[in-house]
Amino acid sequence: MTIDTWLQAVIADAERRGLPELKPILETLARATKALRAADFNDRADGQPSAISPQP
Amino acid sequence: MMTIEEFGRALRARKTTSEQIANECLRRIEADNPRLNAFILVMADEARAQARELDRELAAGKDRGPLHGVPISIKDLFDIRGTATTAASRVREGHVADRDATAIARLRQAGAVFIGKTNLHEFAFGTTNEDSAFGPARNPIDPARSPGGSSGGSAASLAAGMALATMGTCTGGSIRIPAAACGTVGLKPTLGEIPTDGIVPLSRTMDHAGPLTQTVGDAALVYEALIGEPRKTPPAPVPVRGLRFGVPRKYFCDLLDEEVRARFEEALERLRAAGVTLDDIEIRNAADLGTIYLHLVLADAAAYHAATLESMPEKYQKNVRLRLEMGRYVLAEDYVRALAGREILRREVDAALGAHDALILPTLPIPAPLIGADTVQIAGKAEPVRNVMLRLTQLFNVTGHPAIALPSGRTNAGLPCSVQLVGNRMATDALLRVALACEPHISRP
């Protein structure tokens, strides 16, 4: 699941659950998750060195 | 207020009693707790009874060691048999602990007198102590300011002389941050060294228990009781001349209040003058620290709270509830990435310590913030208070290395600054010996 897809899904879920105020902190979490996925310690199944390119 | 070591000498010289020191702490609580809100529960009757019994024991020749008769306040996250463990939350209404947490049982065995249970950020999930079902604890040095958190009531109780030591817990800095904000010593031992059973968890993979005290020597005495190996005197300091410290400037000194930076550099200069060699070092993946910590703590906390978030969400403080809800959306694959990053950071800190006796860095990038502040100005830029407060401490919760915060002077406004020393894993005793040696040089004369 890409982070953008994940973010759309979790914001929709939070709104369905009556928690629209979660949206800004979920957007913050999405930025943190992008950074985590871009970190150079991540390894890959194709054997290529580390990091996934940061998404815009 | 006298230190544990001073009290012990006076007690054994028959110049004071446990009951007298307990009454002095209770007097200060009665006078100052209404404005500081440090305590959730004051255990006056139980403390007096405990103290009298310990005085009888000593008179009969039974000496339990350095903590005999010492009044200690306890963060209200630890179970003490027969009392509620509120975690500063309405979620815990009706709870009564049926036995002591192991850490409490060890302190009880060592002769500690439990003076009361202290306020905290709800479920220890915050750095300011503002989100508590019992209202915010306040900093004794300036009650308009936070005492830090999450063990804010603990630090406030110690700094205000309401106890000779206090027990905190630490998942991202919750012992060292309030120690820094209130001008005390705070020790986070190695991960896993002190049992955490009977303590309400925040993150079962990063929670630590440890003491806040007035001196490093006192921290050593409480630490040794907590690991079940009480001794009569603190360990001896190592010779300060010849020590070699690593200074991780990149990332850790990038974002500092100017007065905090000045006090840190002055402490380094005093250490250098005393014969300590200081080497600049780098924790290569330090910039990834915040996101690694976030994914671990959010998911760990969400797992513990999932059932009550569904059944009684209205009982949480709003900000704490939202952060816990955020944790329920962390994907398993990202949690695993954070675990991988954690191992990388652990190796990097191990490597940095390989050629050094300790790492040295500031504890808290800012002086104690004003209660209610969401942001703080650093170098002309508004920074989020929570992120800034965790920035220098959370690494060693992620990696499990022992760390100790020591006061290092004050700002022009009289607010405490602090320096932390970090040692090798499973070598907390060695770190304490180094800290004992450095304490006179780090603490501003």
Coordinates of C-alpha atoms in Angstrom, one line a residue:
Chain A
M1 CA 0.0 0.0 0.0
T2 CA 1.4 3.4 -0.9
I3 CA 1.4 6.1 1.7
D4 CA -1.0 8.2 -0.3
T5 CA -3.5 5.3 -0.6
W6 CA -3.0 4.6 3.1
L7 CA -3.6 8.2 4.0
Q8 CA -6.8 8.5 2.0
A9 CA -8.1 5.2 3.6
V10 CA -7.3 6.1 7.2
I11 CA -8.7 9.6 7.0
A12 CA -11.9 8.2 5.6
D13 CA -12.0 5.6 8.4
A14 CA -11.3 8.3 11.0
E15 CA -14.2 10.4 9.7
R16 CA -16.5 7.3 9.6
R17 CA -15.6 6.8 13.3
G18 CA -16.4 10.4 14.2
L19 CA -12.8 11.5 14.6
P20 CA -12.3 14.1 11.9
E21 CA -9.7 15.9 14.2
L22 CA -7.4 13.0 13.5
K23 CA -6.8 14.2 9.9
P24 CA -3.9 16.7 10.6
I25 CA -2.0 14.2 12.8
L26 CA -2.5 11.4 10.3
E27 CA -1.0 13.7 7.7
T28 CA 1.9 14.2 10.1
L29 CA 2.3 10.5 10.5
A30 CA 2.2 10.1 6.7
R31 CA 5.2 12.4 6.4
A32 CA 7.0 10.5 9.1
T33 CA 6.2 7.2 7.4
K34 CA 7.5 8.6 4.1
A35 CA 10.8 9.4 5.8
L36 CA 10.9 6.0 7.4
R37 CA 10.5 4.2 4.1
A38 CA 13.1 6.5 2.5
A39 CA 15.7 5.7 5.2
D40 CA 18.9 4.1 3.9
F41 CA 18.7 1.2 6.2
N42 CA 15.8 -0.4 4.4
D43 CA 16.7 -3.4 2.4
R44 CA 15.0 -4.7 -0.7
A45 CA 14.0 -8.1 -2.1
D46 CA 15.7 -7.4 -5.4
G47 CA 19.0 -7.0 -3.6
Q48 CA 19.4 -3.4 -4.7
P49 CA 20.9 -1.1 -2.0
S50 CA 18.6 0.3 0.5
A51 CA 16.4 3.3 0.2
I52 CA 13.1 3.6 -1.5
S53 CA 13.0 7.0 -3.2
P54 CA 11.1 9.5 -1.2
Q55 CA 7.7 10.2 -2.7
P56 CA 6.7 13.8 -3.5
Chain B
M1 CA 16.2 19.2 51.7
M2 CA 19.0 16.9 52.7
T3 CA 20.2 14.2 50.4
I4 CA 19.7 10.5 51.0
E5 CA 23.4 10.2 52.0
E6 CA 23.1 13.1 54.4
F7 CA 19.9 11.7 55.9
G8 CA 21.5 8.3 56.4
R9 CA 24.4 9.8 58.3
A10 CA 22.0 11.8 60.5
L11 CA 19.8 8.8 61.0
R12 CA 22.6 6.6 62.2
A13 CA 24.0 9.3 64.4
R14 CA 20.6 9.5 66.1
K15 CA 20.2 13.1 65.0
T16 CA 17.0 12.5 63.2
T17 CA 14.4 9.7 62.7
S18 CA 12.5 8.3 59.7
E19 CA 9.3 9.7 61.2
Q20 CA 10.8 13.2 61.5
I21 CA 11.9 13.3 57.8
A22 CA 8.6 11.8 56.7
N23 CA 6.8 14.5 58.7
E24 CA 9.0 17.2 57.1
C25 CA 8.1 16.0 53.6
L26 CA 4.4 15.8 54.5
R27 CA 4.6 19.4 55.9
R28 CA 6.0 20.6 52.6
I29 CA 3.4 18.6 50.6
E30 CA 0.6 20.3 52.7
A31 CA 2.1 23.7 52.1
D32 CA 3.1 23.5 48.4
N33 CA 1.1 20.8 46.7
P34 CA -2.0 22.9 46.3
R35 CA 0.0 25.2 43.9
L36 CA 2.2 22.5 42.4
N37 CA -0.2 19.6 42.0
A38 CA 2.6 17.2 42.2
F39 CA 0.7 14.5 44.0
I40 CA -2.3 12.5 43.0
L41 CA -2.4 10.6 46.3
V42 CA -0.6 11.6 49.5
M43 CA -0.1 8.6 51.7
A44 CA 0.3 10.4 55.0
D45 CA -1.0 7.8 57.4
E46 CA 0.7 4.9 55.6
A47 CA 4.0 6.8 55.4
R48 CA 4.0 7.7 59.1
A49 CA 3.2 4.1 60.1
Q50 CA 6.0 2.8 57.8
A51 CA 8.4 5.4 59.2
R52 CA 7.6 4.5 62.8
E53 CA 8.1 0.8 62.1
L54 CA 11.4 1.4 60.4
D55 CA 12.6 3.6 63.4
R56 CA 11.6 0.7 65.7
E57 CA 13.6 -1.7 63.5
L58 CA 16.7 0.5 63.6
A59 CA 16.5 0.9 67.3
A60 CA 16.3 -2.9 67.5
G61 CA 19.5 -3.3 65.4
K62 CA 17.9 -4.1 62.0
D63 CA 19.4 -1.7 59.4
R64 CA 18.1 -2.2 55.9
G65 CA 20.8 -0.1 54.3
P66 CA 21.0 3.3 52.6
L67 CA 17.3 3.6 51.9
H68 CA 16.2 2.7 55.4
G69 CA 13.5 5.3 56.4
V70 CA 14.0 7.4 53.2
P71 CA 10.7 9.1 52.0
I72 CA 10.3 8.4 48.3
S73 CA 7.5 9.6 46.0
I74 CA 6.3 7.2 43.3
K75 CA 4.9 8.0 39.9
D76 CA 1.3 6.9 39.8
L77 CA 2.1 4.3 37.1
F78 CA 3.6 1.9 39.6
D79 CA 1.4 -0.5 41.5
I80 CA 1.6 -0.1 45.3
R81 CA -0.5 -2.8 47.0
G82 CA -3.7 -1.5 48.4
T83 CA -3.7 1.8 46.4
A84 CA -5.1 2.8 43.1
T85 CA -2.8 3.1 40.1
T86 CA -4.5 5.9 38.2
A87 CA -1.9 6.6 35.4
A88 CA -3.5 10.1 35.7
S89 CA -6.5 8.8 33.8
R90 CA -10.2 8.3 34.4
V91 CA -9.8 5.1 32.4
R92 CA -8.3 3.5 35.5
E93 CA -11.2 4.5 37.8
G94 CA -11.8 1.8 40.4
H95 CA -8.5 0.2 40.1
V96 CA -6.7 -1.0 43.3
A97 CA -3.4 -2.8 43.1
D98 CA -3.4 -6.2 44.8
R99 CA 0.4 -6.3 45.0
D100 CA 3.5 -4.2 44.6
A101 CA 5.3 -3.8 41.3
T102 CA 8.7 -5.6 41.6
A103 CA 10.5 -2.3 41.7
I104 CA 8.3 -1.1 44.5
A105 CA 8.8 -4.4 46.4
R106 CA 12.5 -4.0 46.2
L107 CA 12.3 -0.4 47.5
R108 CA 10.0 -1.6 50.3
Q109 CA 12.5 -4.3 51.2
A110 CA 15.3 -1.7 51.2
G111 CA 13.4 0.3 53.7
A112 CA 11.9 3.1 51.6
V113 CA 8.9 5.0 52.9
F114 CA 6.3 5.6 50.3
I115 CA 5.1 9.2 50.8
G116 CA 2.6 9.4 48.0
K117 CA 1.9 8.9 44.3
T118 CA 2.8 11.6 41.8
N119 CA 1.1 13.2 38.9
L120 CA 2.1 12.5 35.3
H121 CA 1.1 13.0 31.7
E122 CA -1.9 10.6 31.2
F123 CA -0.6 7.1 30.7
A124 CA 2.9 8.6 30.4
F125 CA 2.1 9.6 26.8
G126 CA 3.5 13.1 26.7
T127 CA 6.4 15.3 27.8
T128 CA 4.7 18.2 29.6
N129 CA 2.4 16.7 32.2
E130 CA -0.4 19.0 30.9
D131 CA -2.8 16.2 29.9
S132 CA -3.7 14.6 33.2
A133 CA -7.1 13.8 34.6
F134 CA -5.9 15.5 37.8
G135 CA -4.8 18.7 36.1
P136 CA -1.2 19.7 35.2
A137 CA 1.7 19.4 37.6
R138 CA 3.7 22.6 37.9
N139 CA 7.4 23.4 38.0
P140 CA 8.5 24.5 41.5
I141 CA 11.0 26.9 40.0
D142 CA 8.3 28.7 38.1
P143 CA 4.8 27.4 38.5
A144 CA 3.8 28.9 35.2
R145 CA 6.0 26.4 33.5
S146 CA 5.9 22.6 33.0
P147 CA 7.9 20.4 35.2
G148 CA 8.6 18.3 32.1
G149 CA 7.1 14.9 31.6
S150 CA 5.9 12.4 31.7
S151 CA 7.2 12.0 35.3
G152 CA 6.5 15.7 36.0
G153 CA 4.9 15.3 39.4
S154 CA 7.8 13.2 40.5
A155 CA 10.4 15.8 39.5
A156 CA 8.3 18.6 41.0
S157 CA 7.9 16.6 44.3
L158 CA 11.7 16.1 44.5
A159 CA 12.6 19.7 43.6
A160 CA 10.2 21.0 46.1
G161 CA 11.6 18.9 48.9
M162 CA 8.5 16.8 49.3
A163 CA 10.6 13.6 49.1
L164 CA 14.3 12.7 49.1
A165 CA 14.0 10.7 45.9
T166 CA 11.3 9.8 43.4
M167 CA 10.6 7.0 41.0
G168 CA 9.9 7.7 37.4
T169 CA 9.4 5.8 34.2
C170 CA 10.9 6.6 30.8
T171 CA 9.8 5.6 27.3
G172 CA 11.3 8.5 25.3
G173 CA 12.9 10.6 28.0
S174 CA 10.3 10.8 30.8
I175 CA 12.9 10.6 33.6
R176 CA 15.6 12.8 32.1
I177 CA 13.3 15.4 30.6
P178 CA 11.6 16.3 34.0
A179 CA 14.9 16.0 35.8
A180 CA 16.3 18.6 33.3
A181 CA 13.3 20.9 33.6
C182 CA 13.4 20.8 37.4
G183 CA 17.2 20.8 38.0
T184 CA 17.6 17.3 39.4
V185 CA 19.5 14.1 38.5
G186 CA 17.6 11.5 36.5
L187 CA 18.8 8.0 35.8
K188 CA 17.5 5.8 33.0
P189 CA 19.2 2.4 33.5
T190 CA 19.8 -0.1 30.7
L191 CA 16.7 -1.4 29.0
G192 CA 15.4 -4.4 30.9
E193 CA 17.6 -4.0 33.9
I194 CA 14.8 -3.0 36.3
P195 CA 11.7 -5.1 36.0
T196 CA 8.6 -3.3 34.7
D197 CA 6.0 -5.7 35.8
G198 CA 3.3 -3.9 37.9
I199 CA 3.9 -0.7 35.9
V200 CA 1.3 0.5 33.5
P201 CA 3.0 0.3 30.1
L202 CA 3.3 2.8 27.4
S203 CA 5.6 0.8 25.1
R204 CA 6.5 -2.7 26.4
T205 CA 9.6 -2.6 24.1
M206 CA 11.0 0.8 25.3
D207 CA 9.7 1.3 28.9
H208 CA 12.3 1.8 31.6
A209 CA 12.0 2.5 35.4
G210 CA 14.5 4.6 37.3
P211 CA 15.0 7.2 40.0
L212 CA 15.2 11.0 40.1
T213 CA 17.4 12.3 42.9
Q214 CA 19.3 15.3 44.1
T215 CA 22.8 13.8 43.4
V216 CA 24.4 11.1 41.4
G217 CA 25.4 9.3 44.6
D218 CA 21.8 9.2 45.7
A219 CA 20.8 7.9 42.2
A220 CA 23.3 5.1 42.6
L221 CA 21.9 4.1 46.0
V222 CA 18.3 3.9 44.7
Y223 CA 19.5 2.1 41.5
E224 CA 21.3 -0.6 43.5
A225 CA 18.1 -1.2 45.6
L226 CA 16.1 -1.4 42.3
I227 CA 18.4 -4.1 40.8
G228 CA 18.2 -6.0 44.1
E229 CA 21.8 -5.4 45.1
P230 CA 21.7 -2.7 47.8
R231 CA 25.0 -1.6 49.2
K232 CA 26.0 0.7 52.1
T233 CA 27.7 3.5 50.1
P234 CA 27.6 4.7 46.5
P235 CA 30.2 3.3 44.1
A236 CA 33.5 5.2 44.0
P237 CA 34.0 7.7 41.2
V238 CA 36.6 6.9 38.5
P239 CA 39.5 9.4 38.1
V240 CA 38.2 12.2 35.9
R241 CA 41.6 12.8 34.3
G242 CA 42.0 10.5 31.4
L243 CA 38.3 10.0 30.7
R244 CA 37.4 10.2 27.0
F245 CA 33.9 11.3 25.9
G246 CA 32.2 11.4 22.5
V247 CA 30.2 14.5 21.7
P248 CA 27.5 13.9 19.1
R249 CA 27.2 17.4 17.7
K250 CA 25.5 16.7 14.4
Y251 CA 21.7 16.6 14.9
F252 CA 22.0 16.7 18.7
C253 CA 23.4 20.2 18.9
D254 CA 21.6 21.5 15.7
L255 CA 18.5 22.7 17.6
L256 CA 19.3 24.2 21.0
D257 CA 18.2 27.3 22.9
E258 CA 21.2 29.6 23.0
E259 CA 21.5 29.6 26.8
V260 CA 21.2 25.8 26.9
R261 CA 24.0 25.7 24.3
A262 CA 26.1 28.1 26.3
R263 CA 25.7 26.0 29.6
F264 CA 26.6 22.9 27.6
E265 CA 29.7 24.4 26.1
E266 CA 30.7 25.7 29.6
A267 CA 30.3 22.2 31.1
L268 CA 32.5 20.8 28.3
E269 CA 35.1 23.4 28.9
R270 CA 35.2 22.6 32.6
L271 CA 35.5 18.8 31.9
R272 CA 38.3 19.6 29.4
A273 CA 40.1 21.6 32.0
A274 CA 39.8 18.7 34.4
G275 CA 41.5 16.4 32.0
V276 CA 38.7 14.8 30.0
T277 CA 39.3 14.3 26.3
L278 CA 36.4 15.3 24.1
D279 CA 36.0 13.9 20.6
D280 CA 33.3 15.0 18.1
I281 CA 31.5 11.9 16.9
E282 CA 28.5 11.2 14.7
I283 CA 25.5 8.9 15.0
R284 CA 25.0 8.5 11.3
N285 CA 21.3 7.7 11.2
A286 CA 20.3 10.1 14.0
A287 CA 18.0 12.1 11.6
D288 CA 15.9 8.9 11.3
L289 CA 15.5 8.7 15.0
G290 CA 12.2 10.6 15.3
T291 CA 10.3 8.6 12.8
I292 CA 11.7 5.3 14.1
Y293 CA 10.6 6.2 17.7
L294 CA 7.2 7.4 16.5
H295 CA 6.3 4.2 14.7
L296 CA 7.4 2.0 17.6
V297 CA 5.8 3.9 20.4
L298 CA 2.5 4.6 18.6
A299 CA 1.9 1.0 17.7
D300 CA 3.1 -0.4 21.1
A301 CA 0.8 2.0 22.9
A302 CA -2.2 1.5 20.6
A303 CA -2.0 -2.3 21.2
Y304 CA -2.3 -1.8 24.9
H305 CA -5.2 0.7 24.7
A306 CA -7.2 -0.7 21.8
A307 CA -9.9 -2.2 24.0
T308 CA -10.5 0.9 26.1
L309 CA -10.3 3.2 23.2
E310 CA -13.4 1.3 21.9
S311 CA -15.2 0.9 25.2
M312 CA -14.6 4.2 27.1
P313 CA -13.0 6.7 24.7
E314 CA -14.6 9.7 26.5
K315 CA -12.5 8.9 29.6
Y316 CA -9.2 9.8 27.9
Q317 CA -7.7 13.3 27.7
K318 CA -8.4 14.5 24.2
N319 CA -4.8 14.8 23.0
V320 CA -3.8 11.5 24.4
R321 CA -6.7 9.8 22.9
L322 CA -5.9 11.2 19.5
R323 CA -2.3 10.1 19.6
L324 CA -3.4 6.6 20.7
E325 CA -5.9 6.5 17.8
M326 CA -3.2 7.5 15.4
G327 CA -1.2 4.5 16.6
R328 CA -3.9 2.1 15.5
Y329 CA -3.3 3.1 11.9
V330 CA 0.5 2.2 11.8
L331 CA 1.0 -0.5 9.2
A332 CA 2.8 -3.7 10.2
E333 CA 5.4 -3.2 7.4
D334 CA 6.3 0.2 8.8
Y335 CA 6.6 -1.1 12.3
V336 CA 9.1 -3.7 11.0
R337 CA 11.0 -1.0 9.2
A338 CA 11.2 0.9 12.5
L339 CA 12.5 -2.3 14.2
A340 CA 15.2 -2.5 11.6
G341 CA 16.1 1.1 12.1
R342 CA 16.3 0.5 15.9
E343 CA 18.9 -2.1 15.4
I344 CA 20.9 0.2 13.2
L345 CA 20.8 2.9 15.8
R346 CA 21.8 0.5 18.5
R347 CA 24.9 -0.6 16.6
E348 CA 25.8 3.0 15.8
V349 CA 25.6 4.0 19.5
D350 CA 27.6 0.9 20.5
A351 CA 30.2 1.9 17.9
A352 CA 30.3 5.4 19.2
L353 CA 30.9 4.1 22.7
G354 CA 33.6 1.7 21.5
A355 CA 36.4 4.2 22.0
H356 CA 34.8 6.3 24.7
D357 CA 33.9 6.1 28.4
A358 CA 30.6 7.9 27.7
L359 CA 28.8 10.1 25.3
I360 CA 27.9 13.6 26.4
L361 CA 25.1 15.8 25.1
P362 CA 22.5 18.2 26.4
T363 CA 19.4 16.6 27.9
L364 CA 16.7 19.0 26.9
P365 CA 17.1 21.5 24.1
I366 CA 15.1 24.2 25.8
P367 CA 14.5 25.4 29.4
A368 CA 11.1 24.3 30.9
P369 CA 8.4 25.5 28.6
L370 CA 5.4 27.5 29.7
I371 CA 2.3 25.4 30.4
G372 CA 0.0 25.6 27.4
A373 CA 2.6 26.4 24.9
D374 CA 2.4 24.3 21.7
T375 CA 5.5 25.8 20.1
V376 CA 8.7 27.3 21.3
Q377 CA 11.1 29.7 19.6
I378 CA 14.5 28.4 18.8
A379 CA 16.8 30.5 16.6
G380 CA 13.8 32.6 15.6
K381 CA 11.8 29.7 14.4
A382 CA 8.7 28.1 16.0
E383 CA 9.3 24.5 16.9
P384 CA 6.7 22.0 18.3
V385 CA 7.3 21.6 22.0
R386 CA 6.7 17.9 22.1
N387 CA 9.1 17.0 19.3
V388 CA 11.8 19.4 20.7
M389 CA 11.5 17.9 24.2
L390 CA 12.0 14.4 23.0
R391 CA 14.7 15.1 20.6
L392 CA 17.8 14.4 22.7
T393 CA 16.6 11.7 25.0
Q394 CA 14.6 9.2 22.8
L395 CA 17.6 7.7 21.1
F396 CA 18.7 5.9 24.2
N397 CA 15.2 4.5 24.9
V398 CA 15.2 3.1 21.3
T399 CA 18.7 1.6 21.8
G400 CA 18.4 0.8 25.5
H401 CA 21.7 2.4 26.5
P402 CA 21.8 3.8 30.1
A403 CA 21.7 7.5 30.4
I404 CA 21.9 10.0 33.3
A405 CA 20.9 13.7 33.3
L406 CA 22.8 16.1 35.5
P407 CA 22.1 19.7 36.3
S408 CA 24.5 22.0 34.5
G409 CA 23.7 25.5 35.6
R410 CA 20.8 27.8 34.9
T411 CA 19.6 30.4 32.3
N412 CA 19.6 34.1 33.2
A413 CA 15.9 33.6 34.2
G414 CA 17.0 30.9 36.7
L415 CA 15.7 28.0 34.7
P416 CA 17.7 24.8 35.0
C417 CA 19.8 23.4 32.1
S418 CA 21.0 19.8 32.0
V419 CA 23.7 17.6 30.4
Q420 CA 23.3 13.8 29.9
L421 CA 25.9 11.1 29.9
V422 CA 25.3 7.9 28.1
G423 CA 27.1 4.6 28.8
N424 CA 27.4 1.1 27.5
R425 CA 24.5 -1.3 27.7
M426 CA 24.5 -3.4 30.9
A427 CA 27.1 -1.1 32.3
T428 CA 25.0 1.3 34.3
D429 CA 27.3 0.9 37.3
A430 CA 30.2 2.1 35.2
L431 CA 28.2 5.0 33.9
L432 CA 27.4 6.0 37.5
R433 CA 31.1 5.9 38.4
V434 CA 31.8 8.2 35.5
A435 CA 28.9 10.5 36.4
L436 CA 30.1 10.7 40.0
A437 CA 33.5 11.8 38.8
C438 CA 32.0 14.5 36.5
E439 CA 29.3 15.8 38.7
P440 CA 31.4 18.5 40.3
H441 CA 32.5 19.7 36.9
I442 CA 29.2 19.5 35.1
S443 CA 27.2 21.2 37.8
R444 CA 27.8 24.9 37.7
P445 CA 29.9 26.0 40.7

